[in-house]
Amino acid sequence: MTTVASGRSIWTDQRRFLLVALVPTFFFLACFYIYPTVFNLETSFTDLSLFGLRKGGEWVGIDNYVEILASGDFRRVVWNTVIWLTVVGVSVRIALGLALAFLLNSPVLKRWRLQTLARILLIVPWATPPVVAIVVWRWLLDPRVGAINATLMSLGIVDQPVAFLAERLWVWPALITIITWNTLPLVTLTFMASLQSLPEELLEAARIDGASRWQQIRYVYLPHLKPAIIVMVLMSTFWTFNNFVYVWLVTGAGPGLYTNVMATEVYIQAFINGRFGFSAATGIIMATIMTIFGLIYLRVVAERELSEEQT
Amino acid sequence: MRTSAFRFGARFDLGLLGELTIVAGTLLVLFLLVYPTAWVIVASFRTPETMFVAGRWEFTLDNYVALLNSGFWRNIVNSLGLCLVSVAISTVIAVNAAYAFSRLRFPAKRSLFASVLFGQTFPWIVLVTPLFILCARLGLLNNWLSMIFVYVAVTLPFSIYLLVGYLRAVPRSLDEAAIIDGATQLQIVWKIVLPIMLPGIVATATYAFLLCWSEYLFALALLTQDEMKTMPLALYAYFGENVTEWGSVMAASALTTLPTLLLFLPLQARMTSGLAAGSVKQ
C-alpha cells in the first residue's frame, strides 16, 4: 500500500478498524447494560417470584410501582439513600479530602521530608479492598473485642461498651466513617494534584495584594479547585448512591431495616423475599434517579473530554 | 526568603511550634488512616488467643496454614484466574475503542462515547437481578464464562475513559507519520501507539484488576458453589453470624489486601509524576 494510491485504502482500513474497535465494546455494553435493563423494565410489571422463575410471572401492570410509592418504608429508604448515604457521606468525604489535601501539600511537610511518606501511607486505605475494610472496621467497632470501645473505656469516656452498629444513634455515623475511610485517599489525591497545578504567580499576586490566608483560600485556591471538586462530587455521588456492599455487609440494612438503602432494598426484595417483580420496579426507580444524575455528569465530563479531542 | 515560601501557609511565619503542630497533626491523621489495614496484617500473624490482648504477642503462621488447608487456595486461584483473564480481554478491547474515540472521526461519536461513560454511572445492583434470572434460565450460574463476561463489561467503561485521557498526551504526529508510511490502523495502535502509552495501559489494567479483585456483588449473585467463590466471598464467609474465626478472617484479609497494596504503590508514583511525564520520556 503506497501513499499515492492509498487515499481510498486508508478510508476502508479506518472503517475496518472502527468495526474491530467498536463492535466488541458495544456488544458487551449492550448485553450487559441495555438488555438486562429492558428485561428489568418488563419484569417490573409482573409478579415474578423466586419460585416461578422458570415459568415467568403474571402481568400486574403498575401495581408494583403503586405499592412502592405508597409505602412508608420506601420513603425511609429514599431518605436513607439520599440524605444519609449520599448528601452526608459525600459532603464529609469532600470536606475532609480538601482539608487533608491542604495539610499534605503544606511546605512544612516538605521541609521535614515527610511528603513522600505521607503520599505512600495515604494510599493504604484506598488499596484495602472494601470487604477487608468492612471486616476490620466491624472488629474495631465491636463492643466486646473492638479497639475503639477499649480505648474509649480506658480513657473513661464511656462506662459501657457502645454497640455502634446496633444502636440507631450511632449506626449511620459509623457507616459513614467506614465509607469515608475507604474512599478518602482518591478524593485527597485528586485535590492534591489539582493544588500542585496552581500557578505560583496567582498566589504571589494575592500575597502582594495583602490577601489573608482565608482570602487566599476563598479567592485563589477554591476557584482553582472547582473543576476537581465538581468531578469528585459527581463521581462520589454515583459510587455511594449505587453502592451495595458497605451497607449490606456492615449492618445488613439493620438494626431492623433502619439503614436500608435503595441498593439493599433491591437485593432484599429479590433474593431474600423472592419478589423479583417488586425488586425490578424498585431498581427501575433507582436507575431513573441515577440517569438524571448521569446526564448532569455527561454534560460536565463528556463535553470536556470530547471538545478537546475535536480541536 | 526561603525557597519554600511559595507554598500555602509559608508567608505566615508559623514558627517552630506551628510547624510541630502541623507535623504532629499529619502523623496523627496518617496513623488513623493506616492503623486498620496495618492491624489486619499484624493480627494475621498472631494466635487468635492473643489477637485482642494488648501487650501479649505470639507470632504464628498457624492462621495461614489453617486457612490454606481449609481450601482457601482454591479461592485464590479463582480470583487470580478470573481477574487476569477478564482484565486482559477488557484492556485489549478498551485500547482499540479508546484509540477510535480519540483519533478517528465517525458518525454519532459523541453519543457513543457518552453511552460508554454512562456505564460508569449505572447502578450495578439493578443489573444483578436480571442477570441472575437470565443466567439461571440459561444454566449459566456458577459458570466462568458468565463471570468473565460480567467483569469485562464492568471494567470497560472506566478503562476506555482512562485510556482516552492518556491518549491525549500522545503526539498525533507519530500516527500521521505511520499512515504516510502505509501502516494499517491496527498496526498503528499496536506497534506505534502502544509502546508510547504503555505506562497508561499498565495503570488502566491495574485499576481494572483492582475493580475485579474486590468485586463482591456479581460474584455473590452468580457464584453459589463454594469451590467457585472468589476471595472476597470466601473471606466474608469466615465472618460468621455467631462465631467468627478471627484467625482465618485476618489471614484471608491480609492475603486479599496484599496484591492490591503491591499494585497500588508503584501506581501512586505514576499518578503524582503526571500523565505528561510518562509520554515525554519516550
PDB file of C-alpha atoms in Angstrom, chain A residues 1-3 6 10-11 13-14 17-18 20-22 24-29 31-37 39-40 43 48 50 52-57 100 102-112 114 116-132 134-140 142 144-145 147 181 184-186 189 193 195-198 200 203-204 207 210-213 216-217 221 231 235 238-239 242 244-245 248-250 262-264 266-267 270-271 276 279-280 283-284 286-287 290-291 294-295 297-298 301-311, chain B residues 1-2 4-12 14 16 18-20 22-23 25-27 29-30 32-40 51-52 89 93-97 99-107 109-134 136-139 148-158 160-161 164-165 168 172 179-186 189-190 207 210 213-214 216-218 220-221 231-233 235-236 239-242 246 249-250 252-254 256-257 260-261 264-265 267-268 271-272:
ATOM      1  CA  MET A   1       0.000   0.000   0.000  1.00  0.00           C
ATOM      2  CA  THR A   2       1.611   3.256  -1.068  1.00  0.00           C
ATOM      3  CA  THR A   3       0.755   6.771  -0.091  1.00  0.00           C
ATOM      4  CA  SER A   6      -3.877   4.851  -0.524  1.00  0.00           C
ATOM      5  CA  ILE A  10      -6.848   4.410   4.282  1.00  0.00           C
ATOM      6  CA  TRP A  11     -10.537   5.082   4.385  1.00  0.00           C
ATOM      7  CA  ASP A  13      -8.825   0.488   6.558  1.00  0.00           C
ATOM      8  CA  GLN A  14     -10.219   3.019   9.027  1.00  0.00           C
ATOM      9  CA  PHE A  17     -10.616  -0.678  12.306  1.00  0.00           C
ATOM     10  CA  LEU A  18     -13.738   1.051  13.593  1.00  0.00           C
ATOM     11  CA  VAL A  20     -12.829  -4.063  15.218  1.00  0.00           C
ATOM     12  CA  ALA A  21     -12.661  -1.308  17.837  1.00  0.00           C
ATOM     13  CA  LEU A  22     -16.304  -0.561  18.489  1.00  0.00           C
ATOM     14  CA  PRO A  24     -16.754  -5.674  20.862  1.00  0.00           C
ATOM     15  CA  THR A  25     -17.220  -2.668  23.158  1.00  0.00           C
ATOM     16  CA  PHE A  26     -20.844  -2.175  22.259  1.00  0.00           C
ATOM     17  CA  PHE A  27     -21.533  -5.890  22.208  1.00  0.00           C
ATOM     18  CA  PHE A  28     -20.517  -6.038  25.880  1.00  0.00           C
ATOM     19  CA  LEU A  29     -22.256  -2.822  26.835  1.00  0.00           C
ATOM     20  CA  CYS A  31     -25.596  -7.282  26.537  1.00  0.00           C
ATOM     21  CA  PHE A  32     -24.635  -6.113  29.998  1.00  0.00           C
ATOM     22  CA  TYR A  33     -26.389  -2.785  30.433  1.00  0.00           C
ATOM     23  CA  ILE A  34     -29.185  -2.453  27.890  1.00  0.00           C
ATOM     24  CA  TYR A  35     -30.624  -5.951  27.655  1.00  0.00           C
ATOM     25  CA  PRO A  36     -30.900  -6.516  31.435  1.00  0.00           C
ATOM     26  CA  THR A  37     -32.403  -3.052  31.868  1.00  0.00           C
ATOM     27  CA  PHE A  39     -35.664  -7.164  30.875  1.00  0.00           C
ATOM     28  CA  ASN A  40     -35.909  -5.433  34.261  1.00  0.00           C
ATOM     29  CA  THR A  43     -40.217  -7.758  34.949  1.00  0.00           C
ATOM     30  CA  LEU A  48     -42.330 -12.754  39.032  1.00  0.00           C
ATOM     31  CA  LEU A  50     -38.188 -16.814  43.000  1.00  0.00           C
ATOM     32  CA  GLY A  52     -41.941 -19.025  39.485  1.00  0.00           C
ATOM     33  CA  LEU A  53     -38.594 -18.230  37.911  1.00  0.00           C
ATOM     34  CA  ARG A  54     -38.884 -20.729  35.078  1.00  0.00           C
ATOM     35  CA  LYS A  55     -42.489 -20.266  34.089  1.00  0.00           C
ATOM     36  CA  GLY A  56     -42.409 -16.458  34.444  1.00  0.00           C
ATOM     37  CA  GLY A  57     -44.675 -14.033  36.305  1.00  0.00           C
ATOM     38  CA  LEU A 100      -6.273  16.695  54.035  1.00  0.00           C
ATOM     39  CA  PHE A 102      -4.193  21.288  52.072  1.00  0.00           C
ATOM     40  CA  LEU A 103      -2.472  19.670  55.036  1.00  0.00           C
ATOM     41  CA  LEU A 104      -0.412  17.230  52.967  1.00  0.00           C
ATOM     42  CA  ASN A 105       0.545  19.928  50.476  1.00  0.00           C
ATOM     43  CA  SER A 106       1.921  22.125  53.239  1.00  0.00           C
ATOM     44  CA  PRO A 107       5.543  23.248  52.729  1.00  0.00           C
ATOM     45  CA  VAL A 108       6.195  22.291  56.337  1.00  0.00           C
ATOM     46  CA  LEU A 109       5.964  18.600  55.399  1.00  0.00           C
ATOM     47  CA  LYS A 110       8.371  19.092  52.547  1.00  0.00           C
ATOM     48  CA  ARG A 111      10.862  20.718  54.885  1.00  0.00           C
ATOM     49  CA  TRP A 112      10.523  17.824  57.318  1.00  0.00           C
ATOM     50  CA  LEU A 114       7.540  13.770  55.199  1.00  0.00           C
ATOM     51  CA  THR A 116       6.736  11.025  50.195  1.00  0.00           C
ATOM     52  CA  LEU A 117       5.946   9.036  53.322  1.00  0.00           C
ATOM     53  CA  ALA A 118       2.591  10.806  53.620  1.00  0.00           C
ATOM     54  CA  ARG A 119       1.712  10.041  49.998  1.00  0.00           C
ATOM     55  CA  ILE A 120       2.574   6.364  50.337  1.00  0.00           C
ATOM     56  CA  LEU A 121       0.656   5.927  53.594  1.00  0.00           C
ATOM     57  CA  LEU A 122      -2.307   7.824  52.166  1.00  0.00           C
ATOM     58  CA  ILE A 123      -2.704   5.076  49.541  1.00  0.00           C
ATOM     59  CA  VAL A 124      -3.174   2.335  52.145  1.00  0.00           C
ATOM     60  CA  PRO A 125      -6.912   2.741  52.900  1.00  0.00           C
ATOM     61  CA  TRP A 126      -7.645   3.018  49.193  1.00  0.00           C
ATOM     62  CA  ALA A 127      -5.653  -0.138  48.432  1.00  0.00           C
ATOM     63  CA  THR A 128      -7.658  -2.012  51.060  1.00  0.00           C
ATOM     64  CA  PRO A 129     -10.479  -3.904  49.306  1.00  0.00           C
ATOM     65  CA  PRO A 130     -13.918  -2.866  50.626  1.00  0.00           C
ATOM     66  CA  VAL A 131     -14.647  -6.322  52.026  1.00  0.00           C
ATOM     67  CA  VAL A 132     -11.428  -6.227  54.073  1.00  0.00           C
ATOM     68  CA  ILE A 134     -15.611  -3.782  56.329  1.00  0.00           C
ATOM     69  CA  VAL A 135     -14.198  -6.771  58.211  1.00  0.00           C
ATOM     70  CA  VAL A 136     -11.570  -4.746  60.063  1.00  0.00           C
ATOM     71  CA  TRP A 137     -13.961  -1.905  60.919  1.00  0.00           C
ATOM     72  CA  ARG A 138     -16.551  -4.342  62.182  1.00  0.00           C
ATOM     73  CA  TRP A 139     -13.862  -5.592  64.513  1.00  0.00           C
ATOM     74  CA  LEU A 140     -12.770  -2.050  65.500  1.00  0.00           C
ATOM     75  CA  ASP A 142     -17.177  -4.415  68.053  1.00  0.00           C
ATOM     76  CA  ARG A 144     -16.680  -6.983  73.038  1.00  0.00           C
ATOM     77  CA  VAL A 145     -13.280  -7.192  71.371  1.00  0.00           C
ATOM     78  CA  ALA A 147     -10.244  -1.431  69.836  1.00  0.00           C
ATOM     79  CA  TRP A 181     -12.000   5.943  55.457  1.00  0.00           C
ATOM     80  CA  LEU A 184     -10.910   9.399  51.187  1.00  0.00           C
ATOM     81  CA  PRO A 185      -7.471   8.812  49.550  1.00  0.00           C
ATOM     82  CA  LEU A 186      -8.771   9.004  45.993  1.00  0.00           C
ATOM     83  CA  LEU A 189      -5.014  12.686  45.816  1.00  0.00           C
ATOM     84  CA  ALA A 193      -2.820  17.008  42.084  1.00  0.00           C
ATOM     85  CA  LEU A 195      -3.376  22.093  44.070  1.00  0.00           C
ATOM     86  CA  GLN A 196       0.037  21.369  42.582  1.00  0.00           C
ATOM     87  CA  SER A 197      -1.022  22.682  39.192  1.00  0.00           C
ATOM     88  CA  LEU A 198      -1.886  26.078  40.716  1.00  0.00           C
ATOM     89  CA  GLU A 200       2.669  30.419  41.553  1.00  0.00           C
ATOM     90  CA  LEU A 203      -0.534  33.194  44.788  1.00  0.00           C
ATOM     91  CA  GLU A 204       2.224  35.758  44.559  1.00  0.00           C
ATOM     92  CA  ARG A 207       0.092  37.966  48.638  1.00  0.00           C
ATOM     93  CA  GLY A 210      -2.160  41.561  51.031  1.00  0.00           C
ATOM     94  CA  ALA A 211      -4.747  38.769  50.929  1.00  0.00           C
ATOM     95  CA  SER A 212      -5.187  36.975  54.231  1.00  0.00           C
ATOM     96  CA  ARG A 213      -4.940  33.204  54.421  1.00  0.00           C
ATOM     97  CA  GLN A 216      -6.323  33.204  49.524  1.00  0.00           C
ATOM     98  CA  ILE A 217      -8.322  30.033  50.045  1.00  0.00           C
ATOM     99  CA  TYR A 221      -7.395  28.074  45.879  1.00  0.00           C
ATOM    100  CA  VAL A 231     -15.999  15.956  39.208  1.00  0.00           C
ATOM    101  CA  MET A 235     -18.245  10.615  40.917  1.00  0.00           C
ATOM    102  CA  PHE A 238     -22.526   7.650  41.828  1.00  0.00           C
ATOM    103  CA  TRP A 239     -20.256   5.449  43.862  1.00  0.00           C
ATOM    104  CA  ASN A 242     -25.173   2.928  43.833  1.00  0.00           C
ATOM    105  CA  PHE A 244     -24.446  -2.035  47.893  1.00  0.00           C
ATOM    106  CA  VAL A 245     -21.576  -3.714  49.637  1.00  0.00           C
ATOM    107  CA  TRP A 248     -25.145  -4.794  53.235  1.00  0.00           C
ATOM    108  CA  LEU A 249     -22.008  -6.194  54.840  1.00  0.00           C
ATOM    109  CA  VAL A 250     -21.681  -3.699  57.700  1.00  0.00           C
ATOM    110  CA  MET A 262     -32.178   1.576  47.698  1.00  0.00           C
ATOM    111  CA  ALA A 263     -29.412  -0.838  46.679  1.00  0.00           C
ATOM    112  CA  THR A 264     -30.053  -3.138  49.650  1.00  0.00           C
ATOM    113  CA  VAL A 266     -33.450  -4.108  45.557  1.00  0.00           C
ATOM    114  CA  TYR A 267     -31.347  -7.008  46.830  1.00  0.00           C
ATOM    115  CA  ALA A 270     -35.233 -10.120  45.096  1.00  0.00           C
ATOM    116  CA  PHE A 271     -33.003 -12.511  46.961  1.00  0.00           C
ATOM    117  CA  PHE A 276     -38.329 -10.247  41.602  1.00  0.00           C
ATOM    118  CA  SER A 279     -37.431  -5.627  43.206  1.00  0.00           C
ATOM    119  CA  ALA A 280     -37.258  -4.800  39.495  1.00  0.00           C
ATOM    120  CA  GLY A 283     -34.480  -0.924  40.583  1.00  0.00           C
ATOM    121  CA  ILE A 284     -36.148   0.988  37.766  1.00  0.00           C
ATOM    122  CA  MET A 286     -33.295   3.831  41.303  1.00  0.00           C
ATOM    123  CA  ALA A 287     -31.955   3.731  37.747  1.00  0.00           C
ATOM    124  CA  MET A 290     -29.232   7.882  38.558  1.00  0.00           C
ATOM    125  CA  THR A 291     -29.978   8.584  34.903  1.00  0.00           C
ATOM    126  CA  GLY A 294     -25.785  10.713  34.799  1.00  0.00           C
ATOM    127  CA  LEU A 295     -26.989  13.335  32.343  1.00  0.00           C
ATOM    128  CA  TYR A 297     -22.285  14.176  34.741  1.00  0.00           C
ATOM    129  CA  LEU A 298     -22.178  13.741  30.971  1.00  0.00           C
ATOM    130  CA  VAL A 301     -17.323  15.397  31.793  1.00  0.00           C
ATOM    131  CA  ALA A 302     -18.098  14.120  28.295  1.00  0.00           C
ATOM    132  CA  GLU A 303     -18.365  17.621  26.852  1.00  0.00           C
ATOM    133  CA  ARG A 304     -14.924  18.453  28.168  1.00  0.00           C
ATOM    134  CA  GLU A 305     -13.341  15.161  27.067  1.00  0.00           C
ATOM    135  CA  LEU A 306     -14.650  15.281  23.536  1.00  0.00           C
ATOM    136  CA  SER A 307     -14.450  19.001  22.875  1.00  0.00           C
ATOM    137  CA  GLU A 308     -10.713  18.786  23.492  1.00  0.00           C
ATOM    138  CA  GLU A 309     -10.466  15.922  21.010  1.00  0.00           C
ATOM    139  CA  GLN A 310     -12.187  17.864  18.269  1.00  0.00           C
ATOM    140  CA  THR A 311      -9.577  20.596  18.034  1.00  0.00           C
TER     141      THR A 311
ATOM    142  CA  MET B   1      13.284  34.450  51.624  1.00  0.00           C
ATOM    143  CA  ARG B   2      13.226  30.657  51.792  1.00  0.00           C
ATOM    144  CA  SER B   4       9.613  27.014  50.184  1.00  0.00           C
ATOM    145  CA  ALA B   5       7.926  30.312  50.950  1.00  0.00           C
ATOM    146  CA  PHE B   6       5.820  29.936  47.852  1.00  0.00           C
ATOM    147  CA  ARG B   7       3.501  27.310  49.197  1.00  0.00           C
ATOM    148  CA  PHE B   8       0.453  27.677  51.311  1.00  0.00           C
ATOM    149  CA  GLY B   9       0.990  28.982  54.801  1.00  0.00           C
ATOM    150  CA  ALA B  10       4.626  29.844  54.442  1.00  0.00           C
ATOM    151  CA  ARG B  11       4.153  33.567  54.279  1.00  0.00           C
ATOM    152  CA  PHE B  12       2.611  33.462  57.698  1.00  0.00           C
ATOM    153  CA  LEU B  14       4.401  29.634  61.696  1.00  0.00           C
ATOM    154  CA  LEU B  16       8.652  26.066  65.320  1.00  0.00           C
ATOM    155  CA  GLY B  18       3.260  25.878  64.454  1.00  0.00           C
ATOM    156  CA  GLU B  19       5.390  23.584  62.343  1.00  0.00           C
ATOM    157  CA  LEU B  20       5.431  20.948  65.059  1.00  0.00           C
ATOM    158  CA  ILE B  22       1.310  20.524  61.544  1.00  0.00           C
ATOM    159  CA  VAL B  23       3.775  17.652  61.661  1.00  0.00           C
ATOM    160  CA  GLY B  25      -1.341  16.545  63.094  1.00  0.00           C
ATOM    161  CA  THR B  26      -0.180  14.910  59.876  1.00  0.00           C
ATOM    162  CA  LEU B  27       1.329  11.977  61.712  1.00  0.00           C
ATOM    163  CA  VAL B  29      -4.028  11.556  60.561  1.00  0.00           C
ATOM    164  CA  LEU B  30      -1.682   9.121  58.815  1.00  0.00           C
ATOM    165  CA  LEU B  32      -5.578   6.776  61.783  1.00  0.00           C
ATOM    166  CA  LEU B  33      -5.578   6.072  58.037  1.00  0.00           C
ATOM    167  CA  VAL B  34      -3.049   3.251  58.181  1.00  0.00           C
ATOM    168  CA  TYR B  35      -3.990   1.657  61.513  1.00  0.00           C
ATOM    169  CA  PRO B  36      -6.921  -0.563  60.372  1.00  0.00           C
ATOM    170  CA  THR B  37      -5.024  -2.151  57.476  1.00  0.00           C
ATOM    171  CA  ALA B  38      -1.775  -2.449  59.417  1.00  0.00           C
ATOM    172  CA  TRP B  39      -3.690  -4.110  62.229  1.00  0.00           C
ATOM    173  CA  VAL B  40      -5.111  -6.760  59.885  1.00  0.00           C
ATOM    174  CA  MET B  51      -5.006 -11.282  68.939  1.00  0.00           C
ATOM    175  CA  PHE B  52      -7.102  -8.931  71.025  1.00  0.00           C
ATOM    176  CA  ILE B  89      -9.787  -9.102  27.398  1.00  0.00           C
ATOM    177  CA  ILE B  93     -10.922  -4.080  23.676  1.00  0.00           C
ATOM    178  CA  ALA B  94     -10.519  -0.770  25.532  1.00  0.00           C
ATOM    179  CA  VAL B  95      -7.237   0.153  23.792  1.00  0.00           C
ATOM    180  CA  ASN B  96      -8.851  -0.173  20.360  1.00  0.00           C
ATOM    181  CA  ALA B  97     -12.010   1.641  21.406  1.00  0.00           C
ATOM    182  CA  TYR B  99      -7.987   4.981  20.041  1.00  0.00           C
ATOM    183  CA  ALA B 100     -11.093   5.168  17.865  1.00  0.00           C
ATOM    184  CA  PHE B 101     -12.751   7.691  20.186  1.00  0.00           C
ATOM    185  CA  SER B 102      -9.590   9.740  20.489  1.00  0.00           C
ATOM    186  CA  ARG B 103      -8.323   9.869  16.878  1.00  0.00           C
ATOM    187  CA  LEU B 104     -10.957   8.886  14.343  1.00  0.00           C
ATOM    188  CA  ARG B 105     -13.998  10.698  13.054  1.00  0.00           C
ATOM    189  CA  PHE B 106     -17.180   8.712  12.669  1.00  0.00           C
ATOM    190  CA  PRO B 107     -20.919   9.339  12.872  1.00  0.00           C
ATOM    191  CA  LYS B 109     -19.208   9.628  18.021  1.00  0.00           C
ATOM    192  CA  ARG B 110     -20.382  11.908  20.819  1.00  0.00           C
ATOM    193  CA  SER B 111     -23.460   9.866  21.652  1.00  0.00           C
ATOM    194  CA  LEU B 112     -21.495   6.630  21.543  1.00  0.00           C
ATOM    195  CA  PHE B 113     -18.801   7.996  23.857  1.00  0.00           C
ATOM    196  CA  ALA B 114     -21.480   9.371  26.146  1.00  0.00           C
ATOM    197  CA  SER B 115     -23.130   5.957  26.323  1.00  0.00           C
ATOM    198  CA  VAL B 116     -19.803   4.389  27.295  1.00  0.00           C
ATOM    199  CA  LEU B 117     -19.351   6.923  30.102  1.00  0.00           C
ATOM    200  CA  PHE B 118     -22.934   6.312  31.132  1.00  0.00           C
ATOM    201  CA  GLY B 119     -21.963   2.758  32.054  1.00  0.00           C
ATOM    202  CA  GLN B 120     -19.921   4.186  34.925  1.00  0.00           C
ATOM    203  CA  THR B 121     -22.912   5.877  36.473  1.00  0.00           C
ATOM    204  CA  PHE B 122     -25.356   2.993  36.219  1.00  0.00           C
ATOM    205  CA  PRO B 123     -26.273   1.174  39.454  1.00  0.00           C
ATOM    206  CA  TRP B 124     -24.935  -2.369  39.198  1.00  0.00           C
ATOM    207  CA  ILE B 125     -27.453  -3.641  41.708  1.00  0.00           C
ATOM    208  CA  VAL B 126     -30.179  -3.006  39.128  1.00  0.00           C
ATOM    209  CA  LEU B 127     -28.382  -5.329  36.697  1.00  0.00           C
ATOM    210  CA  VAL B 128     -27.803  -8.096  39.204  1.00  0.00           C
ATOM    211  CA  THR B 129     -31.358  -9.429  39.399  1.00  0.00           C
ATOM    212  CA  PRO B 130     -31.984  -9.620  35.628  1.00  0.00           C
ATOM    213  CA  LEU B 131     -28.537 -11.128  35.059  1.00  0.00           C
ATOM    214  CA  PHE B 132     -29.226 -13.663  37.784  1.00  0.00           C
ATOM    215  CA  ILE B 133     -32.581 -14.610  36.228  1.00  0.00           C
ATOM    216  CA  LEU B 134     -31.100 -14.824  32.726  1.00  0.00           C
ATOM    217  CA  ALA B 136     -30.437 -19.167  35.911  1.00  0.00           C
ATOM    218  CA  ARG B 137     -32.661 -19.770  32.884  1.00  0.00           C
ATOM    219  CA  LEU B 138     -29.712 -20.436  30.580  1.00  0.00           C
ATOM    220  CA  GLY B 139     -27.938 -22.613  33.154  1.00  0.00           C
ATOM    221  CA  ILE B 148     -15.654 -13.150  32.722  1.00  0.00           C
ATOM    222  CA  PHE B 149     -18.357 -11.560  30.604  1.00  0.00           C
ATOM    223  CA  VAL B 150     -19.610  -9.549  33.608  1.00  0.00           C
ATOM    224  CA  TYR B 151     -16.123  -8.410  34.666  1.00  0.00           C
ATOM    225  CA  VAL B 152     -15.173  -7.341  31.139  1.00  0.00           C
ATOM    226  CA  ALA B 153     -18.390  -5.332  30.855  1.00  0.00           C
ATOM    227  CA  VAL B 154     -17.910  -3.820  34.314  1.00  0.00           C
ATOM    228  CA  THR B 155     -14.356  -2.637  33.650  1.00  0.00           C
ATOM    229  CA  LEU B 156     -14.763  -1.458  30.038  1.00  0.00           C
ATOM    230  CA  PRO B 157     -16.332   1.992  30.574  1.00  0.00           C
ATOM    231  CA  PHE B 158     -13.736   3.125  33.110  1.00  0.00           C
ATOM    232  CA  ILE B 160     -11.941   3.449  27.930  1.00  0.00           C
ATOM    233  CA  TYR B 161     -12.409   6.708  29.834  1.00  0.00           C
ATOM    234  CA  VAL B 164      -8.837   8.330  26.139  1.00  0.00           C
ATOM    235  CA  GLY B 165      -7.272  10.623  28.755  1.00  0.00           C
ATOM    236  CA  ARG B 168      -4.386  12.907  24.693  1.00  0.00           C
ATOM    237  CA  ARG B 172      -0.548  12.788  16.828  1.00  0.00           C
ATOM    238  CA  ILE B 179      -0.123   6.476   7.982  1.00  0.00           C
ATOM    239  CA  ILE B 180       2.153   8.037   5.370  1.00  0.00           C
ATOM    240  CA  ASP B 181       4.437   5.011   5.690  1.00  0.00           C
ATOM    241  CA  GLY B 182       1.460   2.873   4.795  1.00  0.00           C
ATOM    242  CA  ALA B 183       0.744   1.249   8.184  1.00  0.00           C
ATOM    243  CA  THR B 184      -2.781  -0.005   8.818  1.00  0.00           C
ATOM    244  CA  GLN B 185      -4.805   1.341  11.755  1.00  0.00           C
ATOM    245  CA  LEU B 186      -4.339  -1.844  13.755  1.00  0.00           C
ATOM    246  CA  VAL B 189      -2.371   1.161  17.503  1.00  0.00           C
ATOM    247  CA  TRP B 190      -0.454  -1.957  18.460  1.00  0.00           C
ATOM    248  CA  TYR B 207      -7.298  -0.218  38.044  1.00  0.00           C
ATOM    249  CA  LEU B 210      -8.392  -3.933  41.413  1.00  0.00           C
ATOM    250  CA  TRP B 213     -10.332  -8.211  42.610  1.00  0.00           C
ATOM    251  CA  SER B 214     -12.563  -6.519  45.175  1.00  0.00           C
ATOM    252  CA  TYR B 216     -18.413  -8.639  45.616  1.00  0.00           C
ATOM    253  CA  LEU B 217     -21.944  -8.106  44.314  1.00  0.00           C
ATOM    254  CA  PHE B 218     -21.933 -10.001  41.000  1.00  0.00           C
ATOM    255  CA  LEU B 220     -22.358 -13.046  45.334  1.00  0.00           C
ATOM    256  CA  ALA B 221     -25.295 -13.421  42.948  1.00  0.00           C
ATOM    257  CA  MET B 231     -11.625 -14.364  47.661  1.00  0.00           C
ATOM    258  CA  PRO B 232     -13.928 -11.570  48.911  1.00  0.00           C
ATOM    259  CA  LEU B 233     -16.864 -14.001  49.103  1.00  0.00           C
ATOM    260  CA  LEU B 235     -13.323 -14.151  53.232  1.00  0.00           C
ATOM    261  CA  TYR B 236     -16.690 -12.883  54.316  1.00  0.00           C
ATOM    262  CA  PHE B 239     -17.020 -13.842  59.245  1.00  0.00           C
ATOM    263  CA  GLY B 240     -19.910 -15.846  60.633  1.00  0.00           C
ATOM    264  CA  GLU B 241     -23.049 -14.647  62.358  1.00  0.00           C
ATOM    265  CA  ASN B 242     -22.251 -16.076  65.766  1.00  0.00           C
ATOM    266  CA  TRP B 246     -10.741 -14.420  63.654  1.00  0.00           C
ATOM    267  CA  VAL B 249     -10.581 -13.886  58.822  1.00  0.00           C
ATOM    268  CA  MET B 250      -7.360 -11.972  59.421  1.00  0.00           C
ATOM    269  CA  ALA B 252      -7.696 -14.171  54.451  1.00  0.00           C
ATOM    270  CA  SER B 253      -7.965 -10.372  54.757  1.00  0.00           C
ATOM    271  CA  ALA B 254      -4.199  -9.974  54.620  1.00  0.00           C
ATOM    272  CA  THR B 256      -6.729 -10.282  49.822  1.00  0.00           C
ATOM    273  CA  THR B 257      -5.099  -6.923  50.580  1.00  0.00           C
ATOM    274  CA  THR B 260      -3.736  -4.534  45.838  1.00  0.00           C
ATOM    275  CA  LEU B 261      -1.175  -2.896  48.141  1.00  0.00           C
ATOM    276  CA  PHE B 264      -1.068   0.471  44.246  1.00  0.00           C
ATOM    277  CA  LEU B 265       2.318   1.600  45.482  1.00  0.00           C
ATOM    278  CA  LEU B 267       0.813   3.300  40.685  1.00  0.00           C
ATOM    279  CA  GLN B 268       0.865   6.251  43.050  1.00  0.00           C
ATOM    280  CA  MET B 271      -0.195   9.402  39.414  1.00  0.00           C
ATOM    281  CA  THR B 272       1.859  12.111  41.038  1.00  0.00           C
TER     282      THR B 272
END
